[in-house]
PDB file of C-alpha atoms in Angstrom:
ATOM      1  CA  MET A  20      32.012  40.005 -31.731  1.00 71.00           C
ATOM      2  CA  ASP A  21      34.833  41.332 -29.571  1.00 74.00           C
ATOM      3  CA  ILE A  22      37.146  38.505 -28.565  1.00 71.00           C
ATOM      4  CA  ASP A  23      39.940  40.785 -27.335  1.00 70.00           C
ATOM      5  CA  THR A  24      38.703  40.834 -23.751  1.00 68.00           C
ATOM      6  CA  GLY A  25      40.630  40.686 -20.498  1.00 72.00           C
ATOM      7  CA  THR A  26      39.367  37.173 -19.915  1.00 68.00           C
ATOM      8  CA  ILE A  27      40.474  35.854 -23.298  1.00 73.00           C
ATOM      9  CA  GLN A  28      43.812  37.651 -22.901  1.00 75.00           C
ATOM     10  CA  ARG A  29      44.379  35.763 -19.622  1.00 76.00           C
ATOM     11  CA  VAL A  30      43.429  32.439 -21.230  1.00 76.00           C
ATOM     12  CA  ARG A  31      45.702  33.225 -24.179  1.00 73.00           C
ATOM     13  CA  ASP A  32      48.618  34.054 -21.887  1.00 79.00           C
ATOM     14  CA  ALA A  33      48.202  30.812 -19.934  1.00 77.00           C
ATOM     15  CA  LEU A  34      48.025  28.764 -23.137  1.00 73.00           C
ATOM     16  CA  LEU A  35      51.075  30.475 -24.599  1.00 77.00           C
ATOM     17  CA  GLN A  36      53.049  29.874 -21.427  1.00 77.00           C
ATOM     18  CA  GLN A  37      52.111  26.184 -21.430  1.00 74.00           C
ATOM     19  CA  GLY A  38      52.663  25.807 -25.161  1.00 70.00           C
ATOM     20  CA  ARG A  39      56.098  27.374 -25.152  1.00 73.00           C
ATOM     21  CA  ALA A  40      57.165  25.166 -22.241  1.00 71.00           C
ATOM     22  CA  ALA A  41      55.797  21.996 -23.876  1.00 62.00           C
ATOM     23  CA  PRO A  42      58.124  19.777 -25.896  1.00 62.00           C
ATOM     24  CA  GLU A  43      57.960  20.012 -29.675  1.00 62.00           C
ATOM     25  CA  ALA A  44      56.942  16.987 -31.732  1.00 54.00           C
ATOM     26  CA  GLY A  45      59.686  14.379 -31.637  1.00 51.00           C
ATOM     27  CA  ASP A  46      61.384  15.923 -28.546  1.00 50.00           C
ATOM     28  CA  GLU A  47      59.676  13.793 -25.923  1.00 48.00           C
ATOM     29  CA  SER A  48      61.056  10.920 -23.931  1.00 46.00           C
ATOM     30  CA  ALA A  49      58.307  10.524 -21.328  1.00 47.00           C
ATOM     31  CA  ASP A  50      56.299   7.326 -21.104  1.00 49.00           C
ATOM     32  CA  HIS A  51      52.717   8.203 -21.919  1.00 47.00           C
ATOM     33  CA  GLY A  52      51.063   5.005 -20.728  1.00 50.00           C
ATOM     34  CA  GLU A  53      49.082   2.416 -22.564  1.00 51.00           C
ATOM     35  CA  LEU A  54      47.885   2.943 -26.106  1.00 55.00           C
ATOM     36  CA  PRO A  55      44.134   2.361 -25.421  1.00 59.00           C
ATOM     37  CA  PHE A  56      44.139   5.056 -22.731  1.00 61.00           C
ATOM     38  CA  ARG A  57      45.968   7.449 -25.029  1.00 79.00           C
ATOM     39  CA  GLN A  58      43.586   6.694 -27.891  1.00 83.00           C
ATOM     40  CA  ASP A  59      40.551   7.443 -25.708  1.00 85.00           C
ATOM     41  CA  LEU A  60      42.138  10.667 -24.524  1.00 85.00           C
ATOM     42  CA  LEU A  61      43.035  11.653 -28.080  1.00 87.00           C
ATOM     43  CA  GLU A  62      39.467  11.017 -29.262  1.00 88.00           C
ATOM     44  CA  ARG A  63      38.136  13.129 -26.388  1.00 88.00           C
ATOM     45  CA  PHE A  64      40.519  16.000 -27.150  1.00 89.00           C
ATOM     46  CA  THR A  65      40.317  15.985 -30.970  1.00 93.00           C
ATOM     47  CA  PRO A  66      37.154  18.149 -31.400  1.00 95.00           C
ATOM     48  CA  PHE A  67      38.737  20.842 -29.213  1.00 93.00           C
ATOM     49  CA  ALA A  68      41.986  20.681 -31.188  1.00 94.00           C
ATOM     50  CA  GLU A  69      40.150  20.776 -34.512  1.00 96.00           C
ATOM     51  CA  THR A  70      38.194  23.851 -33.472  1.00 96.00           C
ATOM     52  CA  MET A  71      41.387  25.639 -32.466  1.00 95.00           C
ATOM     53  CA  PHE A  72      43.206  24.532 -35.633  1.00 94.00           C
ATOM     54  CA  LEU A  73      40.456  25.900 -37.836  1.00 95.00           C
ATOM     55  CA  VAL A  74      40.806  29.300 -36.189  1.00 94.00           C
ATOM     56  CA  ALA A  75      44.589  29.133 -36.455  1.00 93.00           C
ATOM     57  CA  ILE A  76      44.590  28.426 -40.192  1.00 92.00           C
ATOM     58  CA  VAL A  77      41.503  30.293 -41.435  1.00 92.00           C
ATOM     59  CA  ASP A  78      43.487  33.441 -42.234  1.00 88.00           C
ATOM     60  CA  GLY A  79      45.878  31.445 -44.437  1.00 87.00           C
ATOM     61  CA  HIS A  80      48.827  31.975 -42.095  1.00 86.00           C
ATOM     62  CA  GLU A  81      50.069  29.445 -39.546  1.00 86.00           C
ATOM     63  CA  ASP A  82      51.284  31.814 -36.856  1.00 90.00           C
ATOM     64  CA  PRO A  83      53.778  30.316 -34.366  1.00 91.00           C
ATOM     65  CA  ALA A  84      52.044  32.009 -31.421  1.00 92.00           C
ATOM     66  CA  GLU A  85      48.712  30.461 -32.383  1.00 92.00           C
ATOM     67  CA  LEU A  86      50.342  27.041 -32.649  1.00 89.00           C
ATOM     68  CA  ASP A  87      51.989  27.585 -29.243  1.00 90.00           C
ATOM     69  CA  ALA A  88      48.580  28.395 -27.749  1.00 91.00           C
ATOM     70  CA  LEU A  89      47.189  25.227 -29.328  1.00 89.00           C
ATOM     71  CA  ARG A  90      50.012  23.121 -27.900  1.00 87.00           C
ATOM     72  CA  GLY A  91      49.428  24.711 -24.501  1.00 89.00           C
ATOM     73  CA  ALA A  92      45.724  23.906 -24.640  1.00 89.00           C
ATOM     74  CA  MET A  93      46.511  20.314 -25.579  1.00 86.00           C
ATOM     75  CA  HIS A  94      48.853  19.897 -22.659  1.00 83.00           C
ATOM     76  CA  MET A  95      46.465  21.544 -20.226  1.00 85.00           C
ATOM     77  CA  LEU A  96      43.395  19.607 -21.364  1.00 85.00           C
ATOM     78  CA  THR A  97      45.165  16.255 -21.382  1.00 84.00           C
ATOM     79  CA  ALA A  98      47.349  16.825 -18.301  1.00 81.00           C
ATOM     80  CA  ASN A  99      50.415  16.192 -20.485  1.00 81.00           C
ATOM     81  CA  GLN A 100      49.258  12.644 -21.222  1.00 83.00           C
ATOM     82  CA  LEU A 101      49.601  12.892 -25.007  1.00 82.00           C
ATOM     83  CA  PRO A 102      52.836  13.348 -26.926  1.00 81.00           C
ATOM     84  CA  ALA A 103      53.250  16.411 -29.137  1.00 77.00           C
ATOM     85  CA  ASP A 104      53.307  14.077 -32.139  1.00 84.00           C
ATOM     86  CA  ALA A 105      49.609  13.386 -31.496  1.00 85.00           C
ATOM     87  CA  LEU A 106      48.842  17.068 -32.059  1.00 84.00           C
ATOM     88  CA  VAL A 107      50.782  17.021 -35.316  1.00 87.00           C
ATOM     89  CA  ASP A 108      48.703  14.031 -36.437  1.00 91.00           C
ATOM     90  CA  VAL A 109      45.447  15.819 -35.553  1.00 90.00           C
ATOM     91  CA  TYR A 110      46.687  18.915 -37.391  1.00 90.00           C
ATOM     92  CA  GLN A 111      47.497  16.977 -40.559  1.00 93.00           C
ATOM     93  CA  ARG A 112      44.137  15.206 -40.432  1.00 93.00           C
ATOM     94  CA  CYS A 113      42.374  18.539 -39.881  1.00 93.00           C
ATOM     95  CA  LYS A 114      43.997  20.105 -42.940  1.00 93.00           C
ATOM     96  CA  HIS A 115      43.154  17.037 -45.032  1.00 95.00           C
ATOM     97  CA  ASP A 116      39.544  16.823 -43.859  1.00 94.00           C
ATOM     98  CA  LEU A 117      39.020  20.554 -44.334  1.00 94.00           C
ATOM     99  CA  ALA A 118      40.206  20.267 -47.936  1.00 94.00           C
ATOM    100  CA  GLN A 119      37.965  17.231 -48.519  1.00 96.00           C
ATOM    101  CA  ILE A 120      34.671  18.313 -46.951  1.00 96.00           C
ATOM    102  CA  GLY A 121      34.903  22.093 -46.607  1.00 95.00           C
ATOM    103  CA  LEU A 122      34.550  24.395 -43.642  1.00 94.00           C
ATOM    104  CA  GLN A 123      30.782  24.226 -43.161  1.00 94.00           C
ATOM    105  CA  GLN A 124      30.627  20.424 -43.091  1.00 96.00           C
ATOM    106  CA  TYR A 125      33.673  20.322 -40.851  1.00 95.00           C
ATOM    107  CA  LEU A 126      32.026  22.686 -38.356  1.00 94.00           C
ATOM    108  CA  GLU A 127      28.856  20.589 -38.474  1.00 94.00           C
ATOM    109  CA  ARG A 128      30.872  17.466 -37.696  1.00 94.00           C
ATOM    110  CA  ILE A 129      32.714  19.050 -34.773  1.00 95.00           C
ATOM    111  CA  GLY A 130      29.496  20.581 -33.473  1.00 92.00           C
ATOM    112  CA  SER A 131      27.778  17.194 -33.546  1.00 92.00           C
ATOM    113  CA  GLN A 132      30.686  15.623 -31.638  1.00 93.00           C
ATOM    114  CA  LEU A 133      30.353  18.261 -28.920  1.00 92.00           C
ATOM    115  CA  ALA A 134      26.545  18.486 -29.050  1.00 87.00           C
ATOM    116  CA  GLY A 135      25.939  16.444 -25.920  1.00 89.00           C
ATOM    117  CA  ASP A 136      27.760  18.744 -23.520  1.00 89.00           C
ATOM    118  CA  ARG A 137      27.223  22.503 -23.291  1.00 90.00           C
ATOM    119  CA  MET A 138      30.431  22.926 -21.272  1.00 90.00           C
ATOM    120  CA  ASP A 139      32.469  21.196 -23.990  1.00 92.00           C
ATOM    121  CA  ARG A 140      31.009  23.472 -26.670  1.00 93.00           C
ATOM    122  CA  GLU A 141      31.690  26.569 -24.603  1.00 92.00           C
ATOM    123  CA  THR A 142      35.207  25.403 -23.736  1.00 91.00           C
ATOM    124  CA  ALA A 143      36.050  24.737 -27.395  1.00 94.00           C
ATOM    125  CA  PHE A 144      34.669  28.162 -28.348  1.00 93.00           C
ATOM    126  CA  THR A 145      36.661  29.932 -25.621  1.00 92.00           C
ATOM    127  CA  LEU A 146      39.894  28.123 -26.469  1.00 93.00           C
ATOM    128  CA  ALA A 147      39.410  28.994 -30.135  1.00 93.00           C
ATOM    129  CA  ALA A 148      39.044  32.665 -29.196  1.00 91.00           C
ATOM    130  CA  ALA A 149      42.280  32.495 -27.185  1.00 91.00           C
ATOM    131  CA  VAL A 150      44.084  30.930 -30.160  1.00 93.00           C
ATOM    132  CA  ALA A 151      42.751  33.641 -32.492  1.00 91.00           C
ATOM    133  CA  LEU A 152      44.147  36.276 -30.145  1.00 89.00           C
ATOM    134  CA  ALA A 153      47.477  34.492 -29.574  1.00 91.00           C
ATOM    135  CA  ASP A 154      49.289  36.565 -32.199  1.00 89.00           C
ATOM    136  CA  GLU A 155      47.771  39.720 -30.646  1.00 87.00           C
ATOM    137  CA  GLN A 156      45.708  40.530 -33.714  1.00 86.00           C
ATOM    138  CA  VAL A 157      42.362  39.102 -34.705  1.00 87.00           C
ATOM    139  CA  HIS A 158      41.831  38.939 -38.445  1.00 88.00           C
ATOM    140  CA  GLY A 159      38.441  39.363 -40.071  1.00 91.00           C
ATOM    141  CA  ALA A 160      38.420  35.728 -41.177  1.00 93.00           C
ATOM    142  CA  GLU A 161      39.025  34.657 -37.575  1.00 92.00           C
ATOM    143  CA  LEU A 162      36.171  36.830 -36.285  1.00 91.00           C
ATOM    144  CA  GLU A 163      33.843  35.497 -38.948  1.00 93.00           C
ATOM    145  CA  LEU A 164      34.823  31.920 -38.094  1.00 95.00           C
ATOM    146  CA  MET A 165      34.275  32.561 -34.386  1.00 94.00           C
ATOM    147  CA  SER A 166      30.717  33.655 -35.191  1.00 93.00           C
ATOM    148  CA  GLU A 167      30.201  30.530 -37.288  1.00 94.00           C
ATOM    149  CA  ILE A 168      31.607  28.331 -34.522  1.00 95.00           C
ATOM    150  CA  ALA A 169      29.194  29.887 -32.046  1.00 94.00           C
ATOM    151  CA  GLY A 170      26.332  29.161 -34.422  1.00 93.00           C
ATOM    152  CA  TYR A 171      27.304  25.558 -35.120  1.00 92.00           C
ATOM    153  CA  PHE A 172      27.939  24.942 -31.428  1.00 93.00           C
ATOM    154  CA  GLY A 173      24.572  26.375 -30.403  1.00 93.00           C
ATOM    155  CA  ILE A 174      26.054  29.335 -28.525  1.00 93.00           C
ATOM    156  CA  SER A 175      23.877  32.439 -28.737  1.00 92.00           C
ATOM    157  CA  SER A 176      25.503  35.820 -29.331  1.00 89.00           C
ATOM    158  CA  LYS A 177      24.602  36.805 -25.761  1.00 91.00           C
ATOM    159  CA  ALA A 178      26.195  33.638 -24.365  1.00 90.00           C
ATOM    160  CA  ALA A 179      29.259  34.171 -26.584  1.00 89.00           C
ATOM    161  CA  LYS A 180      29.729  37.693 -25.223  1.00 86.00           C
ATOM    162  CA  THR A 181      29.400  36.363 -21.676  1.00 88.00           C
ATOM    163  CA  LEU A 182      31.944  33.603 -22.320  1.00 84.00           C
ATOM    164  CA  LEU A 183      34.406  36.038 -23.844  1.00 80.00           C
ATOM    165  CA  ALA A 184      34.124  38.457 -20.939  1.00 79.00           C
ATOM    166  CA  GLU A 185      33.428  36.447 -17.797  1.00 65.00           C
ATOM    167  CA  ILE A 186      34.976  33.011 -17.686  1.00 50.00           C
TER     168      ILE A 186
END
């Protein structure tokens, strides 16, 4: 699977730009509205964040560019309605859950959360590809995980190639 396509490069660049401009955890002073709204938004965003986090950490290295791309995706998907601390919380929970249940069960869980909406599955897959490419090199573990994500998300290899090339 070739994720280093012009399309994914453009998505990566947009995410990196957003992520580098976004405040770091603890640096925010904006009012982010009522807690129930934020909780609903966080629940909606979490499967996307978890998918991207898995790709970012699968090679055993937490690359700053990949984390910037993740932060950018969070801010873009939530229209800056969640504080950066929320992403840190999701990240810590992701690492914990991954250690507890393992990669395969984790992918099954995320896939089942996104199962009802093809666009959500494809969006999560595409964002994960952009995160994998954020450091400008795609490791074998990241490529293998991208294939597994496609499988768990019900994205055929033909559809994956289309998504990676023609968003």
